[in-house]
Amino acid sequence: RECLEQERLMDVRYRLQRVPGGRVALPVLEEKLSQLRLPPEMPCELLRIQDPVPSRAARRRSPAQRLRDELRRLLAASWAEELERDVPHSWQRHGDLVLLGEDSFRAAPWARLGSALWDTVAAALGARRVARRGRVMPDGMRTPSVTLLLGQHGWVEHVDNGIRYTFDVTKCMFSPGNITEKLRVASLPCSGEVLVDLYAGIGYFTLPFLVHAGAAFVHACEWNSHAVEALHRTLVLNGVRDRCHIHSGDSRQLQLRDVADRVNLGLLPSSEQGWPVACRVLKKDTGGVLHIHHNVETLPVPAMPQPAVLPAERGSPEAAGPGTEAQRPTENGGEETPGGRLRPEWQRWAEATATRIQGLLAELHGRPWRTSVLHIEAVKSYAPHVHHLVLDLECRPVLP
């Protein structure tokens, strides 16, 4: 063992093992067998073990470390430190498929490995299929540019907050960054309500409204045919197909009127083109709530000490009174935290949006309406100084 370790021939991924005949098997790197030079007084023979026992160090390795170790072994003498930047530190996992970032394995030496590279990546990460992201296509549908590297098809199943989503990764995107908003939507009191989701996609918000929030019925609008197919399958998977009608096509041409207690407008960077439709589908006699997504630019300001505040108990946004917020996110080192103050830019955007919607409703129905800001939710930083916000806006007709 000392001899092997001195010559760096030991395969540290595996333990020494006792084998029949009172012998001990020492793990040796296969690609370095030709360098093995043991003294004559050391009788030995080559033995192949089908299932070697992993060493303790190997069991402690992270998936990223395991991937690098396997790639070094695959490349052997061809391994170069500059290849490190092409090896991913993170990836998305959807069932038995791993989705690599667009900058993974782009250098020429990787291409020469052919299918052996993807077999190694899959084995190291415990997957059966491998795909790689490209740039999102500027086609208005956020169609992903994804290449399937190992496997026969791109259909996957992803479980999120107890909801089973299914989609083709080569045709549709999944946005794990919106999990906080999906959890918030799932907690809203929607029992008995009819909801219109103007930009349904594969069902990011349609499913939480149906499965967890208790919506009686959802009209889901989507113009991407691949997303429509995925949404249909996902509704069936979760047993809620009979409580949803899919409207395939441009939501601006939606013919529904006077049906919704609640409308979701989950489009970025702005859902403004959907505001007139949202006003038309709201119930004209009782109104309802709009969930308006928008990217709002926030000017950088120097950090200032914040007065101590008691964190408010978080409840449903509708529990707050008109003109108040159930939770007030703020910026703290670039992150929003509950219990702070709203940024002025966020408040101005919310008030301007409320005024616009109020005017659209009054023009549509020929009578005055009242709009109230229930809640402003900071979902995430979308880009430097740009935040993805959601405005919960209550809209009610003014009774004579």
Coordinates of C-alpha atoms in Angstrom, one line a residue:
R1 CA 0.0 0.0 0.0
E2 CA 2.8 2.4 0.9
C3 CA 4.4 1.7 -2.5
L4 CA 1.1 2.4 -4.4
E5 CA 0.4 5.6 -2.5
Q6 CA 4.0 6.8 -3.0
E7 CA 3.6 6.3 -6.8
R8 CA 0.0 7.8 -6.7
L9 CA -1.5 4.7 -8.1
M10 CA -4.1 4.1 -5.4
D11 CA -7.7 4.6 -6.3
V12 CA -8.9 6.5 -3.3
R13 CA -12.5 6.1 -4.2
Y14 CA -12.5 2.5 -2.8
R15 CA -11.5 0.6 0.3
L16 CA -9.1 -2.3 0.7
Q17 CA -11.1 -5.5 0.6
R18 CA -10.5 -9.0 1.9
V19 CA -10.9 -11.6 -0.8
P20 CA -11.0 -15.5 -0.6
G21 CA -7.7 -17.2 0.1
G22 CA -6.6 -14.9 2.9
R23 CA -5.7 -12.2 0.4
V24 CA -6.3 -8.4 0.4
A25 CA -7.3 -6.5 -2.7
L26 CA -5.8 -3.0 -3.1
P27 CA -7.7 -0.6 -5.4
V28 CA -5.5 0.6 -8.3
L29 CA -6.3 3.2 -10.9
E30 CA -6.9 1.2 -14.1
E31 CA -5.5 3.8 -16.4
K32 CA -2.2 3.6 -14.5
L33 CA -1.7 -0.1 -14.4
S34 CA 1.1 0.2 -17.0
Q35 CA 3.0 2.2 -14.4
L36 CA 2.7 -0.4 -11.7
R37 CA 6.2 -1.6 -10.7
L38 CA 6.2 -3.7 -7.6
P39 CA 9.3 -5.4 -6.1
P40 CA 9.7 -9.1 -6.9
E41 CA 9.3 -10.0 -3.2
M42 CA 5.7 -8.7 -3.4
P43 CA 3.6 -11.5 -4.9
C44 CA 0.4 -10.1 -6.5
E45 CA -2.0 -10.6 -9.3
L46 CA -4.6 -8.5 -11.1
L47 CA -8.2 -9.1 -9.7
R48 CA -11.3 -7.4 -11.1
I49 CA -14.0 -6.8 -8.5
Q50 CA -17.6 -6.3 -9.8
D51 CA -18.8 -4.1 -6.9
P52 CA -15.9 -2.5 -5.0
V53 CA -16.7 -1.0 -1.6
P54 CA -16.6 2.9 -1.6
S55 CA -14.1 4.5 0.7
R56 CA -15.4 6.8 3.5
A57 CA -13.9 9.8 1.7
A58 CA -15.9 8.8 -1.5
R59 CA -19.1 8.6 0.5
R60 CA -18.5 12.1 1.8
R61 CA -17.9 13.6 -1.6
S62 CA -20.5 16.1 -2.9
P63 CA -22.0 15.3 -6.4
A64 CA -19.9 18.1 -7.9
Q65 CA -16.7 16.6 -6.4
R66 CA -17.7 13.2 -7.6
L67 CA -18.3 14.5 -11.1
R68 CA -14.8 16.1 -11.2
D69 CA -13.2 12.9 -9.9
E70 CA -14.9 10.8 -12.6
L71 CA -13.9 13.3 -15.3
R72 CA -10.3 13.3 -14.2
R73 CA -10.3 9.5 -14.3
L74 CA -11.9 9.6 -17.8
L75 CA -9.4 12.0 -19.3
A76 CA -6.4 10.7 -17.3
A77 CA -3.2 12.2 -18.8
S78 CA -5.3 14.6 -21.0
W79 CA -6.8 16.3 -18.0
A80 CA -5.8 20.0 -17.8
E81 CA -6.7 22.5 -15.2
E82 CA -8.2 24.9 -17.7
L83 CA -11.0 22.4 -18.3
E84 CA -12.2 23.0 -14.7
R85 CA -14.2 26.0 -15.7
D86 CA -16.2 23.9 -18.1
V87 CA -17.3 21.5 -15.4
P88 CA -20.5 22.7 -13.8
H89 CA -20.9 23.4 -10.1
S90 CA -24.7 23.2 -10.2
W91 CA -27.5 21.9 -12.4
Q92 CA -31.2 21.4 -12.4
R93 CA -32.6 18.0 -11.7
H94 CA -35.9 16.8 -13.1
G95 CA -36.5 13.2 -12.1
D96 CA -33.9 11.1 -13.8
L97 CA -32.7 13.9 -16.1
V98 CA -30.1 16.5 -15.2
L99 CA -30.2 19.8 -17.1
L100 CA -26.7 21.4 -17.3
G101 CA -26.0 25.1 -17.8
E102 CA -25.2 26.5 -21.2
D103 CA -21.5 27.0 -20.5
S104 CA -20.9 23.4 -19.5
F105 CA -18.4 21.3 -21.4
R106 CA -17.9 23.7 -24.3
A107 CA -14.1 23.2 -24.8
A108 CA -12.9 21.1 -27.7
P109 CA -11.4 18.2 -25.6
W110 CA -14.9 17.3 -24.3
A111 CA -16.3 16.9 -27.8
R112 CA -13.7 14.3 -28.6
L113 CA -14.9 12.0 -25.8
G114 CA -18.3 11.6 -27.5
S115 CA -21.0 9.6 -25.7
A116 CA -18.5 8.5 -23.0
L117 CA -18.6 12.0 -21.6
W118 CA -22.4 12.0 -21.1
D119 CA -22.3 8.4 -19.7
T120 CA -19.8 9.5 -17.2
V121 CA -21.8 12.7 -16.2
A122 CA -25.0 10.7 -15.8
A123 CA -23.3 8.0 -13.7
A124 CA -21.6 10.5 -11.4
L125 CA -24.8 12.5 -10.9
G126 CA -27.1 9.5 -10.5
A127 CA -29.1 10.2 -13.6
R128 CA -30.1 8.4 -16.8
R129 CA -30.5 11.4 -19.1
V130 CA -28.5 14.5 -19.6
A131 CA -29.4 17.8 -21.4
R132 CA -27.8 21.2 -21.8
R133 CA -29.5 24.6 -21.8
G134 CA -28.9 27.2 -24.4
R135 CA -30.2 30.8 -24.8
V136 CA -33.9 31.4 -24.4
M137 CA -35.3 32.1 -27.9
P138 CA -36.7 35.7 -28.4
D139 CA -40.0 34.4 -29.8
G140 CA -42.4 35.8 -27.3
M141 CA -43.0 32.3 -25.8
R142 CA -39.6 32.0 -23.9
T143 CA -39.0 28.8 -25.8
P144 CA -35.8 27.2 -24.4
S145 CA -32.9 26.1 -26.6
V146 CA -32.1 22.8 -24.9
T147 CA -30.0 19.9 -26.4
L148 CA -30.7 16.4 -25.3
L149 CA -27.2 14.8 -24.9
L150 CA -28.2 11.4 -23.4
G151 CA -31.6 9.8 -23.6
Q152 CA -34.4 9.3 -26.1
H153 CA -36.9 12.1 -25.1
G154 CA -37.1 15.2 -22.9
W155 CA -40.3 14.6 -21.0
V156 CA -39.8 14.8 -17.3
E157 CA -41.8 15.0 -14.1
H158 CA -41.0 17.5 -11.4
V159 CA -42.6 17.6 -7.9
D160 CA -43.0 21.1 -6.4
N161 CA -44.9 21.7 -3.2
G162 CA -46.7 18.4 -3.6
I163 CA -47.8 19.2 -7.2
R164 CA -46.6 16.9 -10.0
Y165 CA -45.6 18.9 -13.1
T166 CA -44.7 17.2 -16.4
F167 CA -43.2 18.9 -19.4
D168 CA -40.6 18.4 -22.2
V169 CA -37.4 20.3 -21.2
T170 CA -36.5 20.7 -24.8
K171 CA -39.8 22.6 -25.5
C172 CA -40.8 24.3 -22.2
M173 CA -39.1 26.1 -19.3
F174 CA -39.5 25.4 -15.6
S175 CA -38.9 28.4 -13.3
P176 CA -37.7 27.2 -9.9
G177 CA -36.9 30.8 -8.9
N178 CA -40.7 31.6 -8.4
I179 CA -41.2 29.1 -5.6
T180 CA -41.9 31.7 -3.0
E181 CA -44.8 33.2 -5.1
K182 CA -46.1 29.7 -5.9
L183 CA -46.2 29.0 -2.1
R184 CA -47.9 32.3 -1.4
V185 CA -50.5 31.6 -4.1
A186 CA -51.2 28.2 -2.7
S187 CA -52.0 29.8 0.7
L188 CA -54.6 32.3 -0.6
P189 CA -58.2 31.7 0.4
C190 CA -59.8 30.9 -3.0
S191 CA -62.4 28.4 -1.9
G192 CA -65.4 28.6 -4.3
E193 CA -63.8 31.2 -6.6
V194 CA -63.5 31.2 -10.4
L195 CA -60.1 32.3 -11.5
V196 CA -58.6 33.3 -14.8
D197 CA -54.9 32.7 -15.4
L198 CA -54.0 34.8 -18.4
Y199 CA -50.4 33.4 -18.9
A200 CA -50.7 29.8 -17.6
G201 CA -47.6 28.2 -19.2
I202 CA -47.3 24.7 -17.9
G203 CA -49.4 25.6 -14.9
Y204 CA -47.0 27.3 -12.5
F205 CA -49.8 29.2 -10.8
T206 CA -52.9 27.4 -12.2
L207 CA -52.0 24.2 -10.3
P208 CA -51.4 25.8 -6.8
F209 CA -54.7 27.7 -7.2
L210 CA -56.5 24.4 -7.9
V211 CA -54.7 21.9 -5.7
H212 CA -53.9 24.0 -2.6
A213 CA -55.9 27.3 -2.6
G214 CA -59.2 25.5 -3.3
A215 CA -60.3 27.5 -6.4
A216 CA -63.6 26.1 -7.8
F217 CA -62.6 26.5 -11.4
V218 CA -59.7 28.0 -13.4
H219 CA -59.7 29.3 -17.0
A220 CA -56.1 28.9 -18.1
C221 CA -54.9 30.8 -21.2
E222 CA -51.8 29.8 -23.1
W223 CA -50.6 30.4 -26.6
N224 CA -47.6 28.0 -26.7
S225 CA -48.8 24.7 -28.0
H226 CA -46.1 22.7 -26.2
A227 CA -47.0 24.3 -22.9
V228 CA -50.7 23.6 -23.5
E229 CA -49.8 19.9 -24.0
A230 CA -47.8 19.9 -20.8
L231 CA -50.5 21.7 -18.9
H232 CA -53.1 19.2 -20.0
R233 CA -50.9 16.3 -18.8
T234 CA -50.2 18.0 -15.5
L235 CA -53.9 18.6 -14.8
V236 CA -54.6 14.9 -15.4
L237 CA -51.6 13.9 -13.2
N238 CA -53.0 15.9 -10.3
G239 CA -56.6 14.9 -10.7
V240 CA -58.0 18.4 -11.4
R241 CA -58.6 18.2 -15.2
D242 CA -62.4 18.6 -14.7
R243 CA -61.9 22.0 -12.8
C244 CA -59.9 23.7 -15.5
H245 CA -60.6 24.8 -19.1
I246 CA -57.6 25.5 -21.3
H247 CA -58.0 28.5 -23.7
S248 CA -55.3 27.9 -26.4
G249 CA -54.3 31.1 -28.1
D250 CA -53.5 34.8 -27.5
S251 CA -55.1 35.8 -24.2
R252 CA -55.7 39.3 -25.6
Q253 CA -58.3 37.7 -27.9
L254 CA -60.1 35.9 -25.0
Q255 CA -63.9 36.0 -25.4
L256 CA -64.7 35.5 -21.7
R257 CA -66.5 38.3 -19.8
D258 CA -67.9 38.8 -16.3
V259 CA -66.8 35.4 -14.9
A260 CA -63.8 35.9 -12.6
D261 CA -63.4 36.5 -8.8
R262 CA -59.6 36.6 -9.3
V263 CA -57.2 37.1 -12.2
N264 CA -53.6 36.1 -12.3
L265 CA -51.3 38.1 -14.7
G266 CA -48.0 36.3 -14.3
L267 CA -46.0 37.8 -17.3
L268 CA -42.6 39.5 -17.2
P269 CA -41.2 42.0 -17.7
S270 CA -44.8 43.5 -17.8
S271 CA -48.3 42.2 -18.0
E272 CA -49.7 45.6 -19.0
Q273 CA -51.1 44.3 -22.3
G274 CA -53.3 42.0 -20.4
W275 CA -54.9 44.6 -18.1
P276 CA -57.9 45.4 -20.4
V277 CA -58.6 41.6 -20.6
A278 CA -58.4 41.3 -16.9
C279 CA -60.9 44.1 -16.4
R280 CA -63.3 42.4 -18.9
V281 CA -63.3 39.0 -17.2
L282 CA -63.8 40.4 -13.6
K283 CA -67.3 40.0 -12.4
K284 CA -69.0 43.3 -13.2
D285 CA -71.3 43.4 -10.2
T286 CA -68.9 42.3 -7.5
G287 CA -65.4 42.7 -8.9
G288 CA -62.4 40.8 -7.5
V289 CA -58.7 40.7 -7.0
L290 CA -55.9 41.0 -9.7
H291 CA -52.4 39.6 -9.1
I292 CA -50.3 41.8 -11.4
H293 CA -46.6 40.8 -12.0
H294 CA -44.1 43.4 -13.2
N295 CA -40.4 44.2 -13.2
V296 CA -39.8 47.4 -11.4
E297 CA -36.5 49.3 -11.5
T298 CA -35.1 50.2 -8.1
L299 CA -32.5 53.0 -7.9
P300 CA -29.5 52.1 -5.8
V301 CA -29.4 53.9 -2.4
P302 CA -26.7 53.9 0.3
A303 CA -27.4 51.5 3.1
M304 CA -28.9 53.3 6.1
P305 CA -29.6 52.0 9.6
Q306 CA -33.2 50.8 9.9
P307 CA -35.3 51.4 13.0
A308 CA -36.3 48.3 14.8
V309 CA -39.7 47.0 13.9
L310 CA -41.8 44.1 15.2
P311 CA -42.4 41.6 12.4
A312 CA -46.1 41.5 11.6
E313 CA -47.8 38.1 11.7
R314 CA -48.1 36.9 8.1
G315 CA -51.5 36.0 6.9
S316 CA -53.3 36.0 3.6
P317 CA -52.9 39.3 1.7
E318 CA -56.7 39.6 1.5
A319 CA -56.8 39.8 5.3
A320 CA -55.2 43.2 5.2
G321 CA -57.4 46.3 4.9
P322 CA -57.6 48.5 1.8
G323 CA -54.5 50.4 1.1
T324 CA -52.4 48.3 3.5
E325 CA -49.9 45.5 3.0
A326 CA -49.9 42.2 4.8
Q327 CA -46.2 42.0 4.3
R328 CA -43.8 44.8 3.5
P329 CA -40.6 43.6 1.8
T330 CA -37.5 45.8 1.9
E331 CA -34.0 45.7 0.6
N332 CA -31.2 44.5 2.9
G333 CA -27.9 43.9 1.2
G334 CA -29.7 43.2 -2.0
E335 CA -32.4 40.8 -0.5
E336 CA -35.9 41.6 0.5
T337 CA -36.9 40.8 4.0
P338 CA -40.3 40.7 5.7
G339 CA -41.1 43.4 8.3
G340 CA -39.3 46.3 6.6
R341 CA -40.5 49.3 4.6
L342 CA -41.6 49.3 0.9
R343 CA -39.2 51.0 -1.5
P344 CA -40.6 54.2 -2.8
E345 CA -40.3 53.1 -6.4
W346 CA -42.5 50.0 -5.6
Q347 CA -45.2 52.1 -3.9
R348 CA -45.3 54.6 -6.8
W349 CA -45.6 51.7 -9.3
A350 CA -48.4 50.1 -7.3
E351 CA -50.4 53.4 -6.9
A352 CA -49.9 54.3 -10.6
T353 CA -51.1 50.8 -11.6
A354 CA -54.1 51.0 -9.3
T355 CA -55.1 54.3 -10.9
R356 CA -54.7 52.9 -14.4
I357 CA -56.9 49.9 -13.6
Q358 CA -59.5 52.0 -12.0
G359 CA -59.8 54.1 -15.2
L360 CA -60.0 51.0 -17.4
L361 CA -62.8 49.6 -15.3
A362 CA -64.8 52.9 -15.2
E363 CA -64.4 53.2 -19.0
L364 CA -65.5 49.6 -19.6
H365 CA -68.6 49.6 -17.4
G366 CA -69.6 53.3 -17.5
R367 CA -69.6 53.7 -13.7
P368 CA -67.0 54.4 -11.0
W369 CA -64.9 51.7 -9.5
R370 CA -62.6 51.6 -6.4
T371 CA -59.2 50.0 -6.4
S372 CA -57.2 49.2 -3.3
V373 CA -53.6 48.0 -2.9
L374 CA -53.9 44.9 -0.7
H375 CA -50.3 43.7 -0.9
I376 CA -47.0 44.1 -2.7
E377 CA -44.8 41.0 -2.9
A378 CA -41.1 41.2 -3.8
V379 CA -40.5 37.8 -5.5
K380 CA -36.8 38.1 -6.4
S381 CA -34.1 40.3 -8.0
Y382 CA -34.6 39.9 -11.7
A383 CA -31.5 41.8 -12.7
P384 CA -29.3 44.5 -11.1
H385 CA -31.6 47.1 -9.6
V386 CA -34.7 45.4 -11.1
H387 CA -37.1 43.5 -8.9
H388 CA -39.9 41.1 -9.8
L389 CA -42.9 42.4 -7.9
V390 CA -46.5 41.1 -7.6
L391 CA -49.3 43.6 -6.8
D392 CA -52.5 42.2 -5.2
L393 CA -55.1 44.8 -6.3
E394 CA -58.7 44.7 -5.1
C395 CA -61.2 46.0 -7.6
R396 CA -64.8 46.7 -6.6
P397 CA -67.7 48.6 -8.3
V398 CA -68.9 51.7 -6.4
L399 CA -72.6 50.9 -5.5
P400 CA -75.1 53.7 -6.2

